Tab-separated table of C-alpha atoms in Angstrom:
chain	number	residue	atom	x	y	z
L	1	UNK	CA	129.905	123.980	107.297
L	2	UNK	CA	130.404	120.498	106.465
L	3	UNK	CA	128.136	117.322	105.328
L	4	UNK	CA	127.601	114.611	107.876
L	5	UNK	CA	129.409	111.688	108.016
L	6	UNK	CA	126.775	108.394	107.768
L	7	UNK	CA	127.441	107.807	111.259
L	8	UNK	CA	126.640	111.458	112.610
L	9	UNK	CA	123.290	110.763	111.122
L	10	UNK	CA	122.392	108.169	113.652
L	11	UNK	CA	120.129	106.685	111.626
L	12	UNK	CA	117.808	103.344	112.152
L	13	UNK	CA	118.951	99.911	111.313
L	14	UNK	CA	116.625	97.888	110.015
L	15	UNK	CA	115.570	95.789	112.908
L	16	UNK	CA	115.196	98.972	115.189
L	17	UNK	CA	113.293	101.042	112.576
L	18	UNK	CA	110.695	98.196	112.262
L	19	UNK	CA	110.386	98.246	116.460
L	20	UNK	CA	109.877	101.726	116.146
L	21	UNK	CA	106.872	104.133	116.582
L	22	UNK	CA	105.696	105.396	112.990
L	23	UNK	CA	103.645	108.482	112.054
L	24	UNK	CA	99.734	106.916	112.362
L	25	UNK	CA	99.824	107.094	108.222
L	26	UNK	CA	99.255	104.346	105.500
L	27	UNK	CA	99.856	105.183	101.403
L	28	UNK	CA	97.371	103.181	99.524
L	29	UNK	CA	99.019	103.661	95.537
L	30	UNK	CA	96.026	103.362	92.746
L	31	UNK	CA	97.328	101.736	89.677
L	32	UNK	CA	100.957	103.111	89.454
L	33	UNK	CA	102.339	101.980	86.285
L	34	UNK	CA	106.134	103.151	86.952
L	35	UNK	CA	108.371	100.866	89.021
L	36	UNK	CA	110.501	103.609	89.479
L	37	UNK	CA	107.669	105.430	91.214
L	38	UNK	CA	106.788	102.600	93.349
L	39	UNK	CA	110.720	102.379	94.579
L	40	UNK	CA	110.937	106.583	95.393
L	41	UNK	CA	107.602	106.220	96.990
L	42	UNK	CA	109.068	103.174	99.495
L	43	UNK	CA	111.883	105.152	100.163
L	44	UNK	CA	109.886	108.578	100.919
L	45	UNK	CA	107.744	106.438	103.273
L	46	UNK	CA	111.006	104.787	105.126
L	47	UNK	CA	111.929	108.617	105.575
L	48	UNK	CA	108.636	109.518	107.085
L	49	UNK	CA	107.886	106.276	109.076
L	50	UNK	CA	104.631	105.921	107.369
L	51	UNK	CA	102.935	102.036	108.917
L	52	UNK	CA	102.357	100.365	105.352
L	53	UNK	CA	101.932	101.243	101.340
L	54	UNK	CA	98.896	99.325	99.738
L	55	UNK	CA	99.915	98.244	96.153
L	56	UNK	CA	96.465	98.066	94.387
L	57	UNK	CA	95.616	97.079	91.204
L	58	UNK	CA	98.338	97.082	88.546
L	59	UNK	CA	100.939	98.504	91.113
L	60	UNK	CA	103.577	96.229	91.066
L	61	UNK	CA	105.142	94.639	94.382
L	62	UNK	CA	108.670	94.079	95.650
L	63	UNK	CA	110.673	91.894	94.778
L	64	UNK	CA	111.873	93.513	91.893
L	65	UNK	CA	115.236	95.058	90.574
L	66	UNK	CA	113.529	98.176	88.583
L	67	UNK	CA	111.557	99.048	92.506
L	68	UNK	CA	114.871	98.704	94.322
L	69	UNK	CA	116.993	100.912	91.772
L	70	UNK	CA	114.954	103.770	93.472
L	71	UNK	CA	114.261	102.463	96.842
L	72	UNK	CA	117.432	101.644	97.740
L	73	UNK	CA	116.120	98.615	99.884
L	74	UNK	CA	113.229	100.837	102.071
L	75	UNK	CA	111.213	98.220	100.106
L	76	UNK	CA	112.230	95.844	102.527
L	77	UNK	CA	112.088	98.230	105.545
L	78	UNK	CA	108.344	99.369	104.919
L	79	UNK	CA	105.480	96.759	105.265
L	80	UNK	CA	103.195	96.638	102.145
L	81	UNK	CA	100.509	94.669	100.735
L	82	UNK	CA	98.963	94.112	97.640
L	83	UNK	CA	95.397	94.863	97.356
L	84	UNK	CA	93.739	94.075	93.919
L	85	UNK	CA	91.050	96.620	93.927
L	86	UNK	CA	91.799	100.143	95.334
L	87	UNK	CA	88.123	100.752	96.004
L	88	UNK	CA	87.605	97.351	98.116
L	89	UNK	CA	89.983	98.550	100.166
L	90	UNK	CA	88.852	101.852	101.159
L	91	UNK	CA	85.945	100.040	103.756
L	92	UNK	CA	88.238	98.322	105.609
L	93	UNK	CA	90.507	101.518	106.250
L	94	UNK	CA	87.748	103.530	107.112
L	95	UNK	CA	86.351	100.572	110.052
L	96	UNK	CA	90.023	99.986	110.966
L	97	UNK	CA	89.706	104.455	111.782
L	98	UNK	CA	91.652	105.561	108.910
L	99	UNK	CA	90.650	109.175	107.016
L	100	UNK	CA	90.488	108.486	103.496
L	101	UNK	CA	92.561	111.864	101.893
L	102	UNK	CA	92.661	111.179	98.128
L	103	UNK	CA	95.039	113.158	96.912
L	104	UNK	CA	93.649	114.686	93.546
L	105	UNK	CA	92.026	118.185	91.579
L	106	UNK	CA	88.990	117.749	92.550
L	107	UNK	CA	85.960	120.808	92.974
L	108	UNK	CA	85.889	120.311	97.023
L	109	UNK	CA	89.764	119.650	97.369
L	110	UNK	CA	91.587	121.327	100.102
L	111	UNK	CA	94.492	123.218	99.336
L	112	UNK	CA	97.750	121.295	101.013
L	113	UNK	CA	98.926	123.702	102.887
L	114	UNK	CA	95.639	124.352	104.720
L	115	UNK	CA	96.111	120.611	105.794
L	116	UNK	CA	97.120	119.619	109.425
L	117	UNK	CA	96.434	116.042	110.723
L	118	UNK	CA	94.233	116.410	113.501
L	119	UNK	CA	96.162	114.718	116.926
L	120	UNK	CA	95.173	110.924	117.386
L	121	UNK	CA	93.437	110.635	114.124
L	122	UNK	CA	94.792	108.259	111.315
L	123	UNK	CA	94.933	109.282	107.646
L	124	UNK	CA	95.215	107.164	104.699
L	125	UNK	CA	96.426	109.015	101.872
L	126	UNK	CA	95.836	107.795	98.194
L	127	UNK	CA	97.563	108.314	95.287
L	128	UNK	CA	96.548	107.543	91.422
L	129	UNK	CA	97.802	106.500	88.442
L	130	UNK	CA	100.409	108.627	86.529
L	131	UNK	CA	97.988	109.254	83.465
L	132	UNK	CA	94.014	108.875	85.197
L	133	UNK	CA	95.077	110.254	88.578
L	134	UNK	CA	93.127	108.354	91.618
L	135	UNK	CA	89.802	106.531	90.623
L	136	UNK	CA	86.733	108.084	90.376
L	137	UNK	CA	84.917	105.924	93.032
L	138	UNK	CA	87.768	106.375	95.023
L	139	UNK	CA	87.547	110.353	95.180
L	140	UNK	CA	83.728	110.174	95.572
L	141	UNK	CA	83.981	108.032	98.971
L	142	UNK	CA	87.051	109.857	99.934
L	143	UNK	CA	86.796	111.869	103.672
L	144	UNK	CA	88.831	114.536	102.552
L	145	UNK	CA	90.779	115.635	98.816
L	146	UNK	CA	94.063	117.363	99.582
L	147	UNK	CA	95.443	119.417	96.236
L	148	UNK	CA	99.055	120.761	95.518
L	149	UNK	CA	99.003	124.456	94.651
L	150	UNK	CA	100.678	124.720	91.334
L	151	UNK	CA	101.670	127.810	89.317
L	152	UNK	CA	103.487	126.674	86.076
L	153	UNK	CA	101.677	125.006	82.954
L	154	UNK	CA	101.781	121.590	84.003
L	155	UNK	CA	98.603	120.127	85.607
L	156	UNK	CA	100.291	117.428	87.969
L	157	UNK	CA	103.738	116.516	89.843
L	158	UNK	CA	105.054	113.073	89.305
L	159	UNK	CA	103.701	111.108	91.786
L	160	UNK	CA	107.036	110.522	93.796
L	161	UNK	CA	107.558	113.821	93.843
L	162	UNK	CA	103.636	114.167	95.101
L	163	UNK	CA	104.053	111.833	98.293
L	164	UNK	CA	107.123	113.658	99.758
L	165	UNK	CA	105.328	116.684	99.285
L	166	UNK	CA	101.941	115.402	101.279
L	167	UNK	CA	104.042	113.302	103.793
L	168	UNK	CA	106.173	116.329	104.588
L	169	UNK	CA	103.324	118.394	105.208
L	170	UNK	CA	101.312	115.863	107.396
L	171	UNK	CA	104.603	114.880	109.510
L	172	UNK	CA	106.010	118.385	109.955
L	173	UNK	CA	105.974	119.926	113.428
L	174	UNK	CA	103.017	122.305	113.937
């Protein structure tokens, strides 16, 4: 066994990855405080050809150096937008046929791994703030709350750790 070289990979380059089809998914990010989060959460969606990240509230946006120390430029690969109010953006997802699926503990939330996207159907998958988790309202007007199983004595993964965990489930092959 041996690693592949760079070039085995056969890998996008920018220009073709942007031209190219992407999985029919959008990350809306409530109020994440670390830039280092932001960056690992632009690269995760590069590697999952997610359409866009929403940067609401106090996210911060690209450019910055502390976002591309972890995204490793997917933060110019990966349209975004900054949206200044997570929960004004919710109606506009849902009328442009999005699934809101916050992704938080919440009493009705559906374990992960009893999630599969349903074929031509468009999710929008939100994730909160490091500390408060995803906004109350948010949750409330949510379609759908997906939940991590976890076994340990933590109550939460980071949140870059979270979204490769969700997209992985929602892109993987039934």
């Amino acid at each position: 066994m041996r690693k592949l070289s760079l070039q085995e990979l056969e890998r996008h380059s920018p220009e073709s990855f942007a031209a190219a089809d992407k999985n029919p998914f959008v990350i809306v990010l409530d109020n994440v405080r670390s830039m280092h989060n932001i960056g690992s959460v632009f690269r995760s969606a590069d590697a999952f050809a997610v359409e866009k990240i929403y940067l609401c509230g106090i996210t911060a946006t690209p450019p910055h150096r502390e976002i591309h120390k972890s995204a490793l430029g997917a933060e110019e690969t990966v349209a975004w937008e900054h949206v200044p109010e997570t929960h004004l953006l919710m109606p506009q997802l849902k009328t442009e046929g999005y699934i809101i699926a916050a992704v938080e503990q919440a009493d009705k939330s559906m374990p992960l791994q009893n999630f599969r996207p349903e074929p031509g159907k468009k999710y929008a998958f939100v994730f909160g703030n490091e500390v408060f988790g995803v906004d109350d309202e948010v949750v409330s007007n949510a379609d759908i709350c997906l939940e991590i199983p976890q076994f340990g004595t933590k109550h939460s993964f980071n949140i870059s750790v979270t979204v490769g965990i969700v997209l992985w489930q929602a892109a993987r092959p039934e």
